[in-house]
Coordinates of C-alpha atoms in Angstrom, one line a residue:
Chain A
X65 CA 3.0 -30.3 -10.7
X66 CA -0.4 -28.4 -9.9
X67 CA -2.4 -29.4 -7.4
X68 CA -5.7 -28.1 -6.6
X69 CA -6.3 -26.6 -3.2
X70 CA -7.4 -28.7 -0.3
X71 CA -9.6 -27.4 2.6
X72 CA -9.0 -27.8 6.4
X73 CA -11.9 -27.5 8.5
X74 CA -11.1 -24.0 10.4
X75 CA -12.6 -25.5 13.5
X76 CA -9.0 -27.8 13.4
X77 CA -6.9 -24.9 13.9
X78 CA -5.1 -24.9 17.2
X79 CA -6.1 -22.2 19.6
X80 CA -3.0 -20.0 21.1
X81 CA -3.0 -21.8 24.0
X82 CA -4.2 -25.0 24.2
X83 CA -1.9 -27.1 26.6
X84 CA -2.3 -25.2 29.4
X85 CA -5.3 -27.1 31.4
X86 CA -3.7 -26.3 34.8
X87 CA -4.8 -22.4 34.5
X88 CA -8.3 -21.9 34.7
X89 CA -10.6 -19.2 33.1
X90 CA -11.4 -16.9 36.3
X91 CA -9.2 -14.2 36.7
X92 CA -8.7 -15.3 40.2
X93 CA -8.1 -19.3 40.1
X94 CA -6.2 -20.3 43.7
X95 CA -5.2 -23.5 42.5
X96 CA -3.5 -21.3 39.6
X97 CA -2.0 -19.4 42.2
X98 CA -0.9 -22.3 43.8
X99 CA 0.9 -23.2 40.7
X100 CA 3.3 -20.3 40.6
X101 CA 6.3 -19.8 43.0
X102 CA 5.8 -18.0 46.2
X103 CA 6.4 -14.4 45.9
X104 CA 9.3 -14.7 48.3
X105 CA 11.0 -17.7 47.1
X106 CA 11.4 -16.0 43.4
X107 CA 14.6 -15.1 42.4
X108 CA 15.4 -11.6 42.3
X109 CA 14.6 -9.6 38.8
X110 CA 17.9 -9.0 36.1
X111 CA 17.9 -5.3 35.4
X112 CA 17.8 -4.7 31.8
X113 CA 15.7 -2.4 29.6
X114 CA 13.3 -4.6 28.7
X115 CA 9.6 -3.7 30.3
X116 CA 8.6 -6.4 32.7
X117 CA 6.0 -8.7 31.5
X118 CA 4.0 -10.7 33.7
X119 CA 2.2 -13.6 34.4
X120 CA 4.2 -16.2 32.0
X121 CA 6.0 -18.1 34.8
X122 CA 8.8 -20.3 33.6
X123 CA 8.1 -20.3 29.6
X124 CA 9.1 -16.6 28.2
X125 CA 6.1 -15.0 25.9
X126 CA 9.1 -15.8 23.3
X127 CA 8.7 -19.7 24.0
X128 CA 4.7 -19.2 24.2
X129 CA 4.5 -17.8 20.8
X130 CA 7.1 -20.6 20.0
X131 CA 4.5 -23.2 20.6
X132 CA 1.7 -21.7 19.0
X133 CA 3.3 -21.2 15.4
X134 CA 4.8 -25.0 15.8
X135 CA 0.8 -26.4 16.4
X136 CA 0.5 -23.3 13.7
X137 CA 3.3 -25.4 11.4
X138 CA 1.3 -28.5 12.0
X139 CA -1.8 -27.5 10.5
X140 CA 0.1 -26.0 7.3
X141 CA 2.4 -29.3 6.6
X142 CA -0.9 -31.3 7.1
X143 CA -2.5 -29.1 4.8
X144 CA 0.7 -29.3 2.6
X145 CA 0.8 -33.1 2.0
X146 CA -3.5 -32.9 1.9
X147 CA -2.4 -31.2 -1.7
X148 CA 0.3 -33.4 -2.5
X149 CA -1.8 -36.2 -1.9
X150 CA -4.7 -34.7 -3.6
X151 CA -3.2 -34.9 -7.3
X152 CA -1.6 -38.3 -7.3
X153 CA -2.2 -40.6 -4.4
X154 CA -6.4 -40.2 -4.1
X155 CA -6.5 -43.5 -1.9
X156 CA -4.1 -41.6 0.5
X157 CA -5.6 -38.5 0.5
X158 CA -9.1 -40.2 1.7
X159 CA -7.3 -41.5 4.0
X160 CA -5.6 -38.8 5.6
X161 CA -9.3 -36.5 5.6
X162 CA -11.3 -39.5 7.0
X163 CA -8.4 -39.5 9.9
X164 CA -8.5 -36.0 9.5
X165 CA -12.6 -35.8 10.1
X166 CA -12.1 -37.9 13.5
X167 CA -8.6 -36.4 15.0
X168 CA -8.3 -32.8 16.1
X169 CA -5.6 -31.2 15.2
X170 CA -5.4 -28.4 18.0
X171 CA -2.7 -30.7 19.4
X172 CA -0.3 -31.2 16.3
X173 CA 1.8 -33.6 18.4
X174 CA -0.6 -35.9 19.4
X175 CA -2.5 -35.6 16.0
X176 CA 0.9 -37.1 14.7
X177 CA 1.4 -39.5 17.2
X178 CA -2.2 -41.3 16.8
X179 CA -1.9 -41.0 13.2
X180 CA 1.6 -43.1 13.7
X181 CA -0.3 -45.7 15.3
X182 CA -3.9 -45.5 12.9
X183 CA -2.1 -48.4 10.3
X184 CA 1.2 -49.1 8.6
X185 CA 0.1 -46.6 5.9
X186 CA -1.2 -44.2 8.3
X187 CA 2.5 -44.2 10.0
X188 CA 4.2 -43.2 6.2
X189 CA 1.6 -40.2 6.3
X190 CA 3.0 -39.0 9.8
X191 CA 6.6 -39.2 9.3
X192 CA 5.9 -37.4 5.9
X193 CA 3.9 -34.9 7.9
X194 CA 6.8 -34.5 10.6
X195 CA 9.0 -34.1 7.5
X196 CA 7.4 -31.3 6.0
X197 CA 6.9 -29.5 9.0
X198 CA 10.5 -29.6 9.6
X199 CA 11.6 -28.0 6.1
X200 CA 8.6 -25.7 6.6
X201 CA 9.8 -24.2 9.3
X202 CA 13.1 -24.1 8.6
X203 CA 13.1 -23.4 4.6
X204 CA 10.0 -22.1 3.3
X205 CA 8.3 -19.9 6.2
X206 CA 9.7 -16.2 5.6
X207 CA 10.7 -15.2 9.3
X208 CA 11.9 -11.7 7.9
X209 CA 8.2 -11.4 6.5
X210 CA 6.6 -12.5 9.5
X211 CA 8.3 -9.9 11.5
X212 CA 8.1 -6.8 8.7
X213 CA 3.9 -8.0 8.8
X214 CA 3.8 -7.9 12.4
X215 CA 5.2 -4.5 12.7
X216 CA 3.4 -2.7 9.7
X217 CA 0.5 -4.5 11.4
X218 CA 0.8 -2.9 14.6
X219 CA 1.5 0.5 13.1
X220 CA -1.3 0.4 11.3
X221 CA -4.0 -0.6 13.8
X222 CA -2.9 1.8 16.3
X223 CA -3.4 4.7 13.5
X224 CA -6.5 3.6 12.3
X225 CA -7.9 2.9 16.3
X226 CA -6.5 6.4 16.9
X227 CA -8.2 8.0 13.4
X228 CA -11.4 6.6 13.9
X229 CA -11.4 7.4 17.8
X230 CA -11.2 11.0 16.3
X231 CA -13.6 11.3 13.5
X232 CA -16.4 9.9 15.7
X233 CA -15.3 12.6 18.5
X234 CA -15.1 15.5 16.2
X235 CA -18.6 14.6 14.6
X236 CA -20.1 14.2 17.6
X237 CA -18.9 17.6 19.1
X238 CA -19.6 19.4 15.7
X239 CA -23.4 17.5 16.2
X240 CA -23.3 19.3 19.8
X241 CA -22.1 22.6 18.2
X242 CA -25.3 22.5 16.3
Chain B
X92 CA 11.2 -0.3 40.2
X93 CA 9.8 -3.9 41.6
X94 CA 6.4 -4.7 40.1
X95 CA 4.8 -8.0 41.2
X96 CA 2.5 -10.2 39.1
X97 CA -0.3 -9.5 37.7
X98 CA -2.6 -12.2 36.1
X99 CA -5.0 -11.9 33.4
X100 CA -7.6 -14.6 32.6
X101 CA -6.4 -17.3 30.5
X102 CA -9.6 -17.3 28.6
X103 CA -9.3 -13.8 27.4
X104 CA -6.1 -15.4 25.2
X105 CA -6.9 -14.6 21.9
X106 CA -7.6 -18.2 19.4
X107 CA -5.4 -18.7 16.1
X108 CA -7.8 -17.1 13.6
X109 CA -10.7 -15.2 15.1
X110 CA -11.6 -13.2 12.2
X111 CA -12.6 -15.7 9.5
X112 CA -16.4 -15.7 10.5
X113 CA -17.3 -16.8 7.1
X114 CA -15.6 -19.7 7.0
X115 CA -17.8 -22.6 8.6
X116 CA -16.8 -25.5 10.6
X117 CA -17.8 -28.2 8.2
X118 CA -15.0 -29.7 5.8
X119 CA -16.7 -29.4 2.8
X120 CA -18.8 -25.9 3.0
X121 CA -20.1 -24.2 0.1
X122 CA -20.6 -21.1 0.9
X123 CA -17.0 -21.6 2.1
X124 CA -15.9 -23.0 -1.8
X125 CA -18.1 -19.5 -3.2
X126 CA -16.0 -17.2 -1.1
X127 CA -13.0 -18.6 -2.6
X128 CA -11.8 -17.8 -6.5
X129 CA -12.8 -19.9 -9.2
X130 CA -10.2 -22.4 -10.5
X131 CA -10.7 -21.0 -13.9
X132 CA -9.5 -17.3 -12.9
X133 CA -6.4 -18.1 -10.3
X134 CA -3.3 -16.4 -11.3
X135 CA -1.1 -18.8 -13.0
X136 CA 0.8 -20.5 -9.9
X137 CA 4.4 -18.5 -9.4
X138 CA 7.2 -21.1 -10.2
X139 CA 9.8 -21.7 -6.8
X140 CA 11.5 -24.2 -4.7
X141 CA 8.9 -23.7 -2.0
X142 CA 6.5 -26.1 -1.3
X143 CA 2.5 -25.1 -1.8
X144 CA 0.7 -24.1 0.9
X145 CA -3.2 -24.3 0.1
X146 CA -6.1 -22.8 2.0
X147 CA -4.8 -19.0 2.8
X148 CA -6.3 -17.9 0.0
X149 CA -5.4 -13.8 -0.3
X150 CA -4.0 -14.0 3.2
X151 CA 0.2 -15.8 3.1
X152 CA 1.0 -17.8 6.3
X153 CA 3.2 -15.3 7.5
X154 CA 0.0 -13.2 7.6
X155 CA -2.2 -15.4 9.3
X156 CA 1.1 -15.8 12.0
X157 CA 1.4 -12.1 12.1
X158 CA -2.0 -11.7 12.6
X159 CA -1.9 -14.2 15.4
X160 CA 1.4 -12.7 17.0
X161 CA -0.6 -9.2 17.0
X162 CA -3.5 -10.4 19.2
X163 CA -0.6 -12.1 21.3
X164 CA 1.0 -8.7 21.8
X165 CA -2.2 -6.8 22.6
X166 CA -2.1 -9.4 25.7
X167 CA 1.3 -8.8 26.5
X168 CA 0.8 -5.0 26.5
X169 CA -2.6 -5.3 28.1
X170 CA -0.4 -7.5 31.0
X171 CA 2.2 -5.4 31.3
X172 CA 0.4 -2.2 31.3
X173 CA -1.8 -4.1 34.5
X174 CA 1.5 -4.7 36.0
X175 CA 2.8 -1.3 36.2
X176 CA -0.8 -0.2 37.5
X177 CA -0.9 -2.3 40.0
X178 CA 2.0 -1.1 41.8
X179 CA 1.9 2.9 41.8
X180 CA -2.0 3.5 40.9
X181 CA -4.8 0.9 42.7
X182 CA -7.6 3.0 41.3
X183 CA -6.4 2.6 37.6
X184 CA -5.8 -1.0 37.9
X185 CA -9.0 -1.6 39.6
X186 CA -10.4 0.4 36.7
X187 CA -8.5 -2.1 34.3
X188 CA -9.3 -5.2 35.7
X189 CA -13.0 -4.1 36.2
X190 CA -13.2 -3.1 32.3
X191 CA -11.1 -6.5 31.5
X192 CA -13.6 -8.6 33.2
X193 CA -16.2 -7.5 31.0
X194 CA -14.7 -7.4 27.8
X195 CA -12.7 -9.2 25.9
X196 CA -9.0 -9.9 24.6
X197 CA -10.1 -12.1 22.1
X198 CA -10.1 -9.0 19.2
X199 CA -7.1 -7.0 20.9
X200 CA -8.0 -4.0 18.4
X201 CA -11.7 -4.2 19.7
X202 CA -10.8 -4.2 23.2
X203 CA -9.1 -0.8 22.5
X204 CA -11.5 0.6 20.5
X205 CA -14.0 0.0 23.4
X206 CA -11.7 1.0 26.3
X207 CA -11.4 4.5 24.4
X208 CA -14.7 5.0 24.7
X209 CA -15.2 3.9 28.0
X210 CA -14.5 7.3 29.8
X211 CA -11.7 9.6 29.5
X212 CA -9.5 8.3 32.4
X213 CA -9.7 4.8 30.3
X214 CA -9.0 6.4 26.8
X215 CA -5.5 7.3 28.6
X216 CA -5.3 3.6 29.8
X217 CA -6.3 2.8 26.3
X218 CA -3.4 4.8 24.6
X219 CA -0.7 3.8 26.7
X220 CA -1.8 0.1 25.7
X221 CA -1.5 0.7 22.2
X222 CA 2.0 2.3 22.6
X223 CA 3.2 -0.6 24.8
X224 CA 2.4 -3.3 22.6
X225 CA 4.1 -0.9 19.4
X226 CA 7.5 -0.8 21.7
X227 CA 7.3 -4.2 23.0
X228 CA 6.5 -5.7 19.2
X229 CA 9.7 -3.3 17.9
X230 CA 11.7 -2.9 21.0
X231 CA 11.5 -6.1 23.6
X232 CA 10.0 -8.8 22.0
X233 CA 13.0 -11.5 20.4
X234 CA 12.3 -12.3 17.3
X235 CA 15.8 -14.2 16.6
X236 CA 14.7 -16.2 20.0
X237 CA 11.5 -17.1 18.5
X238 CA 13.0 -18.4 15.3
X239 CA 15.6 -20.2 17.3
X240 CA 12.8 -21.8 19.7
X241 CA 11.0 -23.0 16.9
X242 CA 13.2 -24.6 15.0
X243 CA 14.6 -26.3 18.1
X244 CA 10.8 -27.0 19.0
X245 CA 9.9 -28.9 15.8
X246 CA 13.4 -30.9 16.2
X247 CA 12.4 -32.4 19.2
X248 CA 9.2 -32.9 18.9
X249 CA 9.6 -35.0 15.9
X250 CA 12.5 -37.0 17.5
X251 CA 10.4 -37.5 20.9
X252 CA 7.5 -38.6 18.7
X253 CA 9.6 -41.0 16.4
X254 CA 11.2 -42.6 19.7
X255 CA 8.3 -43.1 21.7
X256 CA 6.3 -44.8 18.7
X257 CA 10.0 -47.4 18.1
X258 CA 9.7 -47.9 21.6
X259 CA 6.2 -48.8 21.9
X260 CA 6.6 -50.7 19.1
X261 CA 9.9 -52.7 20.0
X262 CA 8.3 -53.2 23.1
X263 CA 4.9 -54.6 21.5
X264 CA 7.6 -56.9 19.7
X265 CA 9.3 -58.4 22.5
X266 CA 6.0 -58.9 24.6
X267 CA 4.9 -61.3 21.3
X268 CA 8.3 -62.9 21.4
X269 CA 8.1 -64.7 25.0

């Protein structure tokens, strides 16, 4: 069955970070501070091989990443069933982008649960949403690919960063040479 | 050797999606709906067992999350880089915090185009960035962790959502009963 493309607004994509309201933007934030252990209370560090990354408390960067791509998961099942919908259920569909229009979705979780509680109908949606999040995650969303992008990714941006970083230092000593 | 914490600001995280500047806010934007292909010319739509994902136009998911996880390890580098500073060369850190305070995270590959330029002591600072997040994205970083996270993530969420709306709602039930 072919169904047409449905938009998200952009603006309901989740941010990386979103449920963290404790930490605050300045650099400096005592009552972060006061959030973390006490330097002398913290258990002593495991010796491995790893380089030590900072400044992520209890959750791993691991777990941290873990969260964004499930509010990441969130916004693709929604979009998922938005094109489901689309093609044979119009009245659901409306429904779904008129919730959509007045629900964020930068919390995935509590997008679902309000939607749960909108109207009988409205709960179907959800649990259909929850569904397809599931299998999305665990079916259709390539990990292997993910990890091969990420890496080609990274070698490619710090060649090009390095290249350019180059080229505008060669030109401007071969202007100087002049 | 024993490093202790250092934090960066939480608002120089980078958002889901930074670089889709053409793509407005509003739902249903036309400029938005020219970018995209016509109907008419799409490819024919590949046959599989996966579900259809609309909206990512050229970009796949797993680009859009690589994309994401890249900015994410431009932070990590840019943290962990801060943290070996901080204990065995003050005057670079302070250098590094002073530059971090006035630019941001938010483009990782930015940030380290500007740091190169900054002066030559930072161009070091900005090379050993770009080789820590290449070694921690291939080396450190637990990609099998992350897959296991998630899927354990989206399996309790969904359960923890499903039981609190049965018992809100059993309890609704029982408050109309008496």
């Amino acid at each position: 069955m072919e169904s047409s493309a449905s938009i998200l607004p952009l603006s309901q994509l989740p941010s990386v970070f979103p449920q963290k309201p404790k930490r605050s933007n300045l650099p400096y934030n005592p009552s972060w501070l006061s959030n973390s252990k006490p330097r002398a209370s913290r258990p002593p560090r495991m010796h491995c091989h790893k380089m030590y990354v900072p400044g992520f408390g209890e959750a791993s960067p691991e777990a941290k990443a873990a969260n964004n791509l499930h509010s990441f998961f969130t916004y693709v099942a929604v979009s998922i069933v938005c094109a489901q919908l689309e093609s044979y259920n119009t009245e659901a569909y409306e429904e779904l982008m008129e919730f959509l229009s007045r629900n964020s979705l930068n919390d995935g979780d509590q997008f679902c649960a309000n939607l749960m509680r909108e109207s009988s109908r409205h709960k179907g949606l959800a649990l259909r949403i929850l569904e397809v999040r599931s299998a999305y995650c665990k079916n259709d969303f390539e990990w292997d690919n993910l990890q091969r992008l990420a890496f080609k990714m990274v070698d490619e941006s710090n060649t090009r960063l390095m290249r350019d970083y180059v080229l505008e230092i060669s030109h401007v000593e071969g202007e100087q040479e002049k």
